[in-house]
mmCIF file of C-alpha atoms in Angstrom:
data_model
loop_
_atom_site.group_PDB
_atom_site.id
_atom_site.type_symbol
_atom_site.label_atom_id
_atom_site.label_comp_id
_atom_site.label_asym_id
_atom_site.label_seq_id
_atom_site.Cartn_x
_atom_site.Cartn_y
_atom_site.Cartn_z
ATOM 1 C CA MET A 1 -0.064 -0.139 -0.031
ATOM 2 C CA ARG A 2 2.738 2.484 0.839
ATOM 3 C CA LEU A 3 4.488 1.694 -2.317
ATOM 4 C CA ALA A 4 1.264 2.939 -4.186
ATOM 5 C CA TRP A 5 1.258 6.137 -2.297
ATOM 6 C CA PHE A 6 5.110 6.427 -3.194
ATOM 7 C CA PHE A 7 4.074 5.991 -6.817
ATOM 8 C CA LEU A 8 1.435 8.622 -6.519
ATOM 9 C CA VAL A 9 3.925 10.994 -4.876
ATOM 10 C CA LEU A 10 6.271 10.300 -7.872
ATOM 11 C CA ALA A 11 3.550 11.045 -10.448
ATOM 12 C CA ILE A 12 2.712 14.238 -8.895
ATOM 13 C CA VAL A 13 6.358 15.359 -8.919
ATOM 14 C CA THR A 14 6.997 14.243 -12.432
ATOM 15 C CA GLU A 15 3.925 16.302 -13.563
ATOM 16 C CA VAL A 16 5.035 19.332 -11.928
ATOM 17 C CA VAL A 17 8.551 18.911 -13.228
ATOM 18 C CA GLY A 18 7.159 18.372 -16.864
ATOM 19 C CA LEU A 19 4.748 21.464 -16.353
ATOM 20 C CA THR A 20 7.453 23.787 -15.092
ATOM 21 C CA VAL A 21 9.992 22.679 -17.876
ATOM 22 C CA MET A 22 7.167 23.246 -20.524
ATOM 23 C CA LYS A 23 7.018 27.001 -19.296
ATOM 24 C CA ALA A 24 10.701 27.447 -19.445
ATOM 25 C CA ALA A 25 11.170 25.637 -22.766
ATOM 26 C CA SER A 26 8.468 27.662 -24.366
ATOM 27 C CA GLY A 27 10.667 30.800 -24.015
ATOM 28 C CA SER A 28 14.090 29.162 -24.751
ATOM 29 C CA GLY A 29 13.261 27.652 -28.108
ATOM 30 C CA THR A 30 15.752 24.855 -27.461
ATOM 31 C CA TYR A 31 14.475 21.113 -28.063
ATOM 32 C CA TRP A 32 16.047 19.752 -24.739
ATOM 33 C CA GLY A 33 13.293 21.510 -22.566
ATOM 34 C CA HIS A 34 10.632 19.835 -24.931
ATOM 35 C CA ILE A 35 12.239 16.351 -24.595
ATOM 36 C CA ILE A 36 12.455 16.692 -20.663
ATOM 37 C CA MET A 37 8.862 17.923 -20.633
ATOM 38 C CA TYR A 38 7.595 15.340 -22.755
ATOM 39 C CA ALA A 39 9.451 12.514 -20.819
ATOM 40 C CA SER A 40 8.329 13.885 -17.414
ATOM 41 C CA ILE A 41 4.911 14.057 -18.327
ATOM 42 C CA ALA A 42 4.973 10.441 -19.679
ATOM 43 C CA LEU A 43 6.810 9.282 -16.688
ATOM 44 C CA SER A 44 3.922 10.985 -14.604
ATOM 45 C CA TYR A 45 1.423 8.839 -16.401
ATOM 46 C CA VAL A 46 3.397 5.462 -15.773
ATOM 47 C CA PHE A 47 3.674 6.410 -11.975
ATOM 48 C CA LEU A 48 -0.043 7.154 -11.898
ATOM 49 C CA ALA A 49 -0.822 3.781 -13.602
ATOM 50 C CA ARG A 50 1.231 1.983 -10.965
ATOM 51 C CA ALA A 51 -0.496 3.755 -8.113
ATOM 52 C CA VAL A 52 -4.147 2.882 -9.254
ATOM 53 C CA LYS A 53 -3.049 -0.830 -9.083
ATOM 54 C CA VAL A 54 -3.921 -0.216 -5.415
ATOM 55 C CA ILE A 55 -5.433 3.163 -4.760
ATOM 56 C CA PRO A 56 -9.054 3.687 -6.191
ATOM 57 C CA VAL A 57 -8.527 5.509 -9.466
ATOM 58 C CA GLY A 58 -10.842 8.100 -8.587
ATOM 59 C CA VAL A 59 -9.013 9.009 -5.310
ATOM 60 C CA ALA A 60 -5.569 8.888 -7.013
ATOM 61 C CA TYR A 61 -6.690 10.972 -10.097
ATOM 62 C CA ALA A 62 -8.090 13.337 -7.943
ATOM 63 C CA LEU A 63 -5.144 13.694 -5.673
ATOM 64 C CA TRP A 64 -2.841 13.477 -8.747
ATOM 65 C CA GLU A 65 -4.522 16.414 -10.666
ATOM 66 C CA GLY A 66 -5.599 18.495 -7.586
ATOM 67 C CA SER A 67 -2.140 18.269 -5.980
ATOM 68 C CA GLY A 68 -0.517 18.923 -9.243
ATOM 69 C CA VAL A 69 -2.631 22.109 -9.967
ATOM 70 C CA ALA A 70 -1.891 23.446 -6.483
ATOM 71 C CA VAL A 71 1.968 22.714 -6.488
ATOM 72 C CA ILE A 72 2.427 24.080 -9.999
ATOM 73 C CA THR A 73 0.476 27.402 -9.321
ATOM 74 C CA LEU A 74 2.893 27.764 -6.264
ATOM 75 C CA VAL A 75 5.821 27.191 -8.591
ATOM 76 C CA SER A 76 4.385 29.668 -11.087
ATOM 77 C CA VAL A 77 4.088 32.387 -8.265
ATOM 78 C CA PHE A 78 7.830 31.767 -6.889
ATOM 79 C CA ALA A 79 9.608 30.808 -9.930
ATOM 80 C CA PHE A 80 8.004 32.853 -12.571
ATOM 81 C CA GLY A 81 6.611 35.810 -10.451
ATOM 82 C CA HIS A 82 3.015 35.161 -11.297
ATOM 83 C CA ALA A 83 0.810 37.292 -9.105
ATOM 84 C CA LEU A 84 -2.481 35.490 -8.074
ATOM 85 C CA SER A 85 -5.922 37.386 -8.330
ATOM 86 C CA GLY A 86 -8.564 36.822 -5.717
ATOM 87 C CA ARG A 87 -10.397 34.522 -7.986
ATOM 88 C CA GLU A 88 -7.233 32.280 -8.398
ATOM 89 C CA MET A 89 -6.786 32.203 -4.788
ATOM 90 C CA LEU A 90 -10.298 31.180 -4.128
ATOM 91 C CA GLY A 91 -10.133 28.521 -6.875
ATOM 92 C CA LEU A 92 -6.884 27.205 -5.391
ATOM 93 C CA ALA A 93 -8.374 27.131 -1.978
ATOM 94 C CA MET A 94 -11.353 25.211 -3.280
ATOM 95 C CA ALA A 95 -9.129 22.747 -5.080
ATOM 96 C CA VAL A 96 -7.217 21.971 -2.006
ATOM 97 C CA ALA A 97 -10.534 21.530 0.045
ATOM 98 C CA GLY A 98 -11.699 19.207 -2.479
ATOM 99 C CA ILE A 99 -8.275 16.997 -2.435
ATOM 100 C CA LEU A 100 -8.887 16.936 1.387
ATOM 101 C CA LEU A 101 -12.557 15.846 1.048
ATOM 102 C CA VAL A 102 -11.815 13.364 -1.557
ATOM 103 C CA ASN A 103 -9.095 11.875 0.488
ATOM 104 C CA ALA A 104 -11.095 11.825 3.862
ATOM 105 C CA GLY A 105 -13.867 10.246 1.962
ATOM 106 C CA LYS A 106 -12.036 7.314 1.268
ATOM 107 C CA GLY A 107 -13.102 4.532 3.776
ATOM 108 C CA LYS A 108 -10.307 2.263 5.609
ATOM 109 C CA GLY A 109 -12.146 -0.722 4.353
ATOM 110 C CA GLU A 110 -11.601 0.204 0.530
ATOM 111 C CA GLU A 111 -7.708 -0.287 0.690
ATOM 112 C CA THR A 112 -6.360 -3.337 -0.603
ATOM 113 C CA ASP A 113 -2.801 -5.093 0.149
ATOM 114 C CA ALA A 114 -2.078 -5.718 -3.786
#
């Protein structure tokens, strides 16, 4: 079970890396950034597929996508100087609340040892 959660964390991290590199590569004009971006995003899906062997797919996808959105927004603010509007902050707060609710709604009896 812990290995599945580890794969989910790896899926989130590689997605964020891919999207961060996408932003950087879009302005550089080099192909290396695009290669890293595609490889990271593909690897993210591989890790997600490993995670959903144990974690329910709805829970895993919600955590992967929602956490990815939250973290990439923070990267955008701190690395690229994006200023969040009030609506963006509200949307981010709602996404985080949704992630927490989805994770809290998963009953202990739903876990498997596969």
